[in-house]
Amino acid sequence: MRHTLSLFLTLTAFWGLMSGHNSILMLLLGAVSITCVLYIAHRMDVVDHESQPIHLSLKIFGYFLWLFKELVIANMAVVKSIWLGNASISPVLVTIKSSQVTDVGKVIYANSITMTPGTVTVDLVGDRLTVHALFQHNVEVLNTGEMDRRVCHLESKC
Amino acid sequence: MTFDTITIFSFISAIFLLIGSFLCISGGVGILRFPDFYTRMHAVGVTDTLAAAMILIGLILQSPNSLVLIKLLIILVVTLFINPTASHALAKTAIHNGLMPMVIKHDHDKMIIAKKEGKSSNRS
């Protein structure tokens, strides 16, 4: 029920922000389309904690800020090596361990790794992530496990 | 007063747009310069994340009303969510079809770039 309510609020906000109309006819049409989407989503059985991760709550914003900081640092390293040429890169393919238990946690961790330039998650089997990194240094940073720890903290369970 | 608010905003916006453009060009150069598929994907990462974010922030500072601002913010968030998914799909498909990455071998503290097998699938 909470997830349906969350989806309803998200859709309402999205419709309102996208259209910017506020005549009665338009609002009615919007309500009809939102109802249709809610019905279809229920039929597809996709309204759950995975599509509406409300349990992550407000901690996600702090995580995004931290991730953005990491993103800027990683970007500078990659741009530097682009202009310095191929001698400055040391590509490696490694397997690292993730300590998240839920699927959502694993996906957040894997996607965070992929989003940071210089590291791409190639495969995810069980709790083993195959990561391709542009620098040896990236792997050492991942092995310190700070991102892993932060994603665990986000979900409040490991 | 020599500077009004609009001038300052457009000045900051121009700086953001310039940085974004530079990062976009860097990403493009990286795609051409890096040696193999996987390393090129990292170059795309630059264009996808920070370059897009910088250009969108530059545009947000120029937006005339709050509705446009929020739409640009939504574009920014959605871009950041979609790109890792696309990159991962590319990488996974490549490795499952047998394209081996070029890796550096550690050989008595001497780094040798070792080109592995899978060159034929590089072309296909």
PDB file of C-alpha atoms in Angstrom, chain B residues 1-123:
ATOM      1  CA  MET B   1      26.669  49.111  -9.359  1.00  0.00           C
ATOM      2  CA  THR B   2      28.385  47.651 -12.370  1.00  0.00           C
ATOM      3  CA  PHE B   3      27.140  44.056 -12.134  1.00  0.00           C
ATOM      4  CA  ASP B   4      23.494  43.127 -11.830  1.00  0.00           C
ATOM      5  CA  THR B   5      22.262  39.651 -10.958  1.00  0.00           C
ATOM      6  CA  ILE B   6      21.570  38.568 -14.547  1.00  0.00           C
ATOM      7  CA  THR B   7      25.079  39.438 -15.673  1.00  0.00           C
ATOM      8  CA  ILE B   8      26.604  37.433 -12.837  1.00  0.00           C
ATOM      9  CA  PHE B   9      24.327  34.462 -13.527  1.00  0.00           C
ATOM     10  CA  SER B  10      25.131  34.411 -17.235  1.00  0.00           C
ATOM     11  CA  PHE B  11      28.821  34.705 -16.431  1.00  0.00           C
ATOM     12  CA  ILE B  12      28.754  31.683 -14.091  1.00  0.00           C
ATOM     13  CA  SER B  13      26.589  29.836 -16.620  1.00  0.00           C
ATOM     14  CA  ALA B  14      29.146  30.527 -19.360  1.00  0.00           C
ATOM     15  CA  ILE B  15      31.922  29.090 -17.188  1.00  0.00           C
ATOM     16  CA  PHE B  16      29.922  25.903 -16.566  1.00  0.00           C
ATOM     17  CA  LEU B  17      29.099  25.556 -20.279  1.00  0.00           C
ATOM     18  CA  LEU B  18      32.767  26.021 -21.195  1.00  0.00           C
ATOM     19  CA  ILE B  19      33.918  23.344 -18.742  1.00  0.00           C
ATOM     20  CA  GLY B  20      31.164  21.034 -20.020  1.00  0.00           C
ATOM     21  CA  SER B  21      32.197  21.548 -23.633  1.00  0.00           C
ATOM     22  CA  PHE B  22      35.827  20.876 -22.795  1.00  0.00           C
ATOM     23  CA  LEU B  23      34.851  17.635 -21.041  1.00  0.00           C
ATOM     24  CA  CYS B  24      32.695  16.586 -24.024  1.00  0.00           C
ATOM     25  CA  ILE B  25      35.627  17.127 -26.385  1.00  0.00           C
ATOM     26  CA  SER B  26      37.911  15.232 -23.991  1.00  0.00           C
ATOM     27  CA  GLY B  27      35.477  12.319 -24.000  1.00  0.00           C
ATOM     28  CA  GLY B  28      35.433  12.292 -27.800  1.00  0.00           C
ATOM     29  CA  VAL B  29      39.222  12.411 -27.994  1.00  0.00           C
ATOM     30  CA  GLY B  30      39.365   9.593 -25.456  1.00  0.00           C
ATOM     31  CA  ILE B  31      37.139   7.376 -27.598  1.00  0.00           C
ATOM     32  CA  LEU B  32      39.580   7.814 -30.487  1.00  0.00           C
ATOM     33  CA  ARG B  33      42.751   7.571 -28.460  1.00  0.00           C
ATOM     34  CA  PHE B  34      42.257   4.711 -26.028  1.00  0.00           C
ATOM     35  CA  PRO B  35      43.451   1.289 -27.215  1.00  0.00           C
ATOM     36  CA  ASP B  36      40.495  -1.089 -26.790  1.00  0.00           C
ATOM     37  CA  PHE B  37      36.753  -1.377 -26.269  1.00  0.00           C
ATOM     38  CA  TYR B  38      36.729  -1.368 -22.463  1.00  0.00           C
ATOM     39  CA  THR B  39      39.095   1.554 -22.030  1.00  0.00           C
ATOM     40  CA  ARG B  40      37.089   3.530 -24.581  1.00  0.00           C
ATOM     41  CA  MET B  41      34.014   2.944 -22.472  1.00  0.00           C
ATOM     42  CA  HIS B  42      35.680   4.828 -19.610  1.00  0.00           C
ATOM     43  CA  ALA B  43      36.155   7.804 -21.915  1.00  0.00           C
ATOM     44  CA  VAL B  44      32.437   7.725 -22.701  1.00  0.00           C
ATOM     45  CA  GLY B  45      31.860   7.845 -18.944  1.00  0.00           C
ATOM     46  CA  VAL B  46      33.326  11.351 -18.826  1.00  0.00           C
ATOM     47  CA  THR B  47      30.916  12.650 -21.453  1.00  0.00           C
ATOM     48  CA  ASP B  48      28.024  10.866 -19.793  1.00  0.00           C
ATOM     49  CA  THR B  49      28.456  12.077 -16.250  1.00  0.00           C
ATOM     50  CA  LEU B  50      30.323  15.271 -15.508  1.00  0.00           C
ATOM     51  CA  ALA B  51      30.135  16.848 -18.974  1.00  0.00           C
ATOM     52  CA  ALA B  52      26.367  16.383 -19.174  1.00  0.00           C
ATOM     53  CA  ALA B  53      25.980  17.604 -15.595  1.00  0.00           C
ATOM     54  CA  MET B  54      28.082  20.729 -16.233  1.00  0.00           C
ATOM     55  CA  ILE B  55      26.183  21.669 -19.398  1.00  0.00           C
ATOM     56  CA  LEU B  56      22.830  21.108 -17.697  1.00  0.00           C
ATOM     57  CA  ILE B  57      23.874  23.177 -14.662  1.00  0.00           C
ATOM     58  CA  GLY B  58      24.947  25.918 -17.064  1.00  0.00           C
ATOM     59  CA  LEU B  59      21.536  25.790 -18.726  1.00  0.00           C
ATOM     60  CA  ILE B  60      19.737  25.724 -15.373  1.00  0.00           C
ATOM     61  CA  LEU B  61      21.419  29.017 -14.449  1.00  0.00           C
ATOM     62  CA  GLN B  62      20.010  30.540 -17.637  1.00  0.00           C
ATOM     63  CA  SER B  63      16.498  29.106 -17.329  1.00  0.00           C
ATOM     64  CA  PRO B  64      13.743  31.748 -17.394  1.00  0.00           C
ATOM     65  CA  ASN B  65      11.309  30.101 -14.953  1.00  0.00           C
ATOM     66  CA  SER B  66      11.145  27.400 -12.322  1.00  0.00           C
ATOM     67  CA  LEU B  67       9.257  24.902 -14.526  1.00  0.00           C
ATOM     68  CA  VAL B  68      12.124  24.800 -17.053  1.00  0.00           C
ATOM     69  CA  LEU B  69      14.603  24.533 -14.183  1.00  0.00           C
ATOM     70  CA  ILE B  70      12.855  21.479 -12.754  1.00  0.00           C
ATOM     71  CA  LYS B  71      12.628  19.834 -16.169  1.00  0.00           C
ATOM     72  CA  LEU B  72      16.377  20.292 -16.638  1.00  0.00           C
ATOM     73  CA  LEU B  73      16.981  18.841 -13.175  1.00  0.00           C
ATOM     74  CA  ILE B  74      14.867  15.792 -14.076  1.00  0.00           C
ATOM     75  CA  ILE B  75      16.907  15.363 -17.282  1.00  0.00           C
ATOM     76  CA  LEU B  76      20.089  15.505 -15.196  1.00  0.00           C
ATOM     77  CA  VAL B  77      18.899  12.883 -12.711  1.00  0.00           C
ATOM     78  CA  VAL B  78      17.538  10.577 -15.423  1.00  0.00           C
ATOM     79  CA  THR B  79      20.807  10.845 -17.393  1.00  0.00           C
ATOM     80  CA  LEU B  80      22.779   9.850 -14.309  1.00  0.00           C
ATOM     81  CA  PHE B  81      20.495   6.837 -13.798  1.00  0.00           C
ATOM     82  CA  ILE B  82      20.435   5.628 -17.409  1.00  0.00           C
ATOM     83  CA  ASN B  83      24.125   5.883 -18.314  1.00  0.00           C
ATOM     84  CA  PRO B  84      25.497   3.276 -15.902  1.00  0.00           C
ATOM     85  CA  THR B  85      22.806   0.863 -17.049  1.00  0.00           C
ATOM     86  CA  ALA B  86      23.720   1.329 -20.710  1.00  0.00           C
ATOM     87  CA  SER B  87      27.463   1.054 -19.983  1.00  0.00           C
ATOM     88  CA  HIS B  88      26.924  -2.110 -17.985  1.00  0.00           C
ATOM     89  CA  ALA B  89      24.782  -3.652 -20.748  1.00  0.00           C
ATOM     90  CA  LEU B  90      27.530  -2.902 -23.293  1.00  0.00           C
ATOM     91  CA  ALA B  91      30.329  -4.290 -21.118  1.00  0.00           C
ATOM     92  CA  LYS B  92      28.423  -7.428 -20.175  1.00  0.00           C
ATOM     93  CA  THR B  93      27.519  -8.183 -23.786  1.00  0.00           C
ATOM     94  CA  ALA B  94      31.128  -7.678 -24.843  1.00  0.00           C
ATOM     95  CA  ILE B  95      32.602  -9.984 -22.217  1.00  0.00           C
ATOM     96  CA  HIS B  96      29.976 -12.674 -22.714  1.00  0.00           C
ATOM     97  CA  ASN B  97      30.737 -12.706 -26.432  1.00  0.00           C
ATOM     98  CA  GLY B  98      34.393 -13.365 -25.755  1.00  0.00           C
ATOM     99  CA  LEU B  99      35.996  -9.960 -26.276  1.00  0.00           C
ATOM    100  CA  MET B 100      38.891 -10.043 -23.828  1.00  0.00           C
ATOM    101  CA  PRO B 101      40.130  -6.757 -22.401  1.00  0.00           C
ATOM    102  CA  MET B 102      43.660  -5.573 -22.952  1.00  0.00           C
ATOM    103  CA  VAL B 103      45.323  -5.737 -19.551  1.00  0.00           C
ATOM    104  CA  ILE B 104      48.668  -4.848 -18.120  1.00  0.00           C
ATOM    105  CA  LYS B 105      50.726  -7.730 -16.789  1.00  0.00           C
ATOM    106  CA  HIS B 106      52.895  -7.273 -13.757  1.00  0.00           C
ATOM    107  CA  ASP B 107      56.229  -8.750 -14.596  1.00  0.00           C
ATOM    108  CA  HIS B 108      58.922  -8.065 -12.001  1.00  0.00           C
ATOM    109  CA  ASP B 109      57.792  -4.478 -11.523  1.00  0.00           C
ATOM    110  CA  LYS B 110      58.044  -3.972 -15.241  1.00  0.00           C
ATOM    111  CA  MET B 111      54.770  -3.254 -16.959  1.00  0.00           C
ATOM    112  CA  ILE B 112      54.202  -4.835 -20.301  1.00  0.00           C
ATOM    113  CA  ILE B 113      51.113  -4.151 -22.313  1.00  0.00           C
ATOM    114  CA  ALA B 114      49.862  -7.580 -23.228  1.00  0.00           C
ATOM    115  CA  LYS B 115      47.451  -7.862 -26.080  1.00  0.00           C
ATOM    116  CA  LYS B 116      45.269 -10.827 -25.420  1.00  0.00           C
ATOM    117  CA  GLU B 117      43.282 -13.034 -27.757  1.00  0.00           C
ATOM    118  CA  GLY B 118      39.928 -11.920 -29.083  1.00  0.00           C
ATOM    119  CA  LYS B 119      41.279  -9.610 -31.760  1.00  0.00           C
ATOM    120  CA  SER B 120      39.075 -11.208 -34.374  1.00  0.00           C
ATOM    121  CA  SER B 121      35.921 -10.489 -32.404  1.00  0.00           C
ATOM    122  CA  ASN B 122      37.154  -6.899 -32.032  1.00  0.00           C
ATOM    123  CA  ARG B 123      36.335  -6.258 -35.663  1.00  0.00           C
TER     124      ARG B 123
END
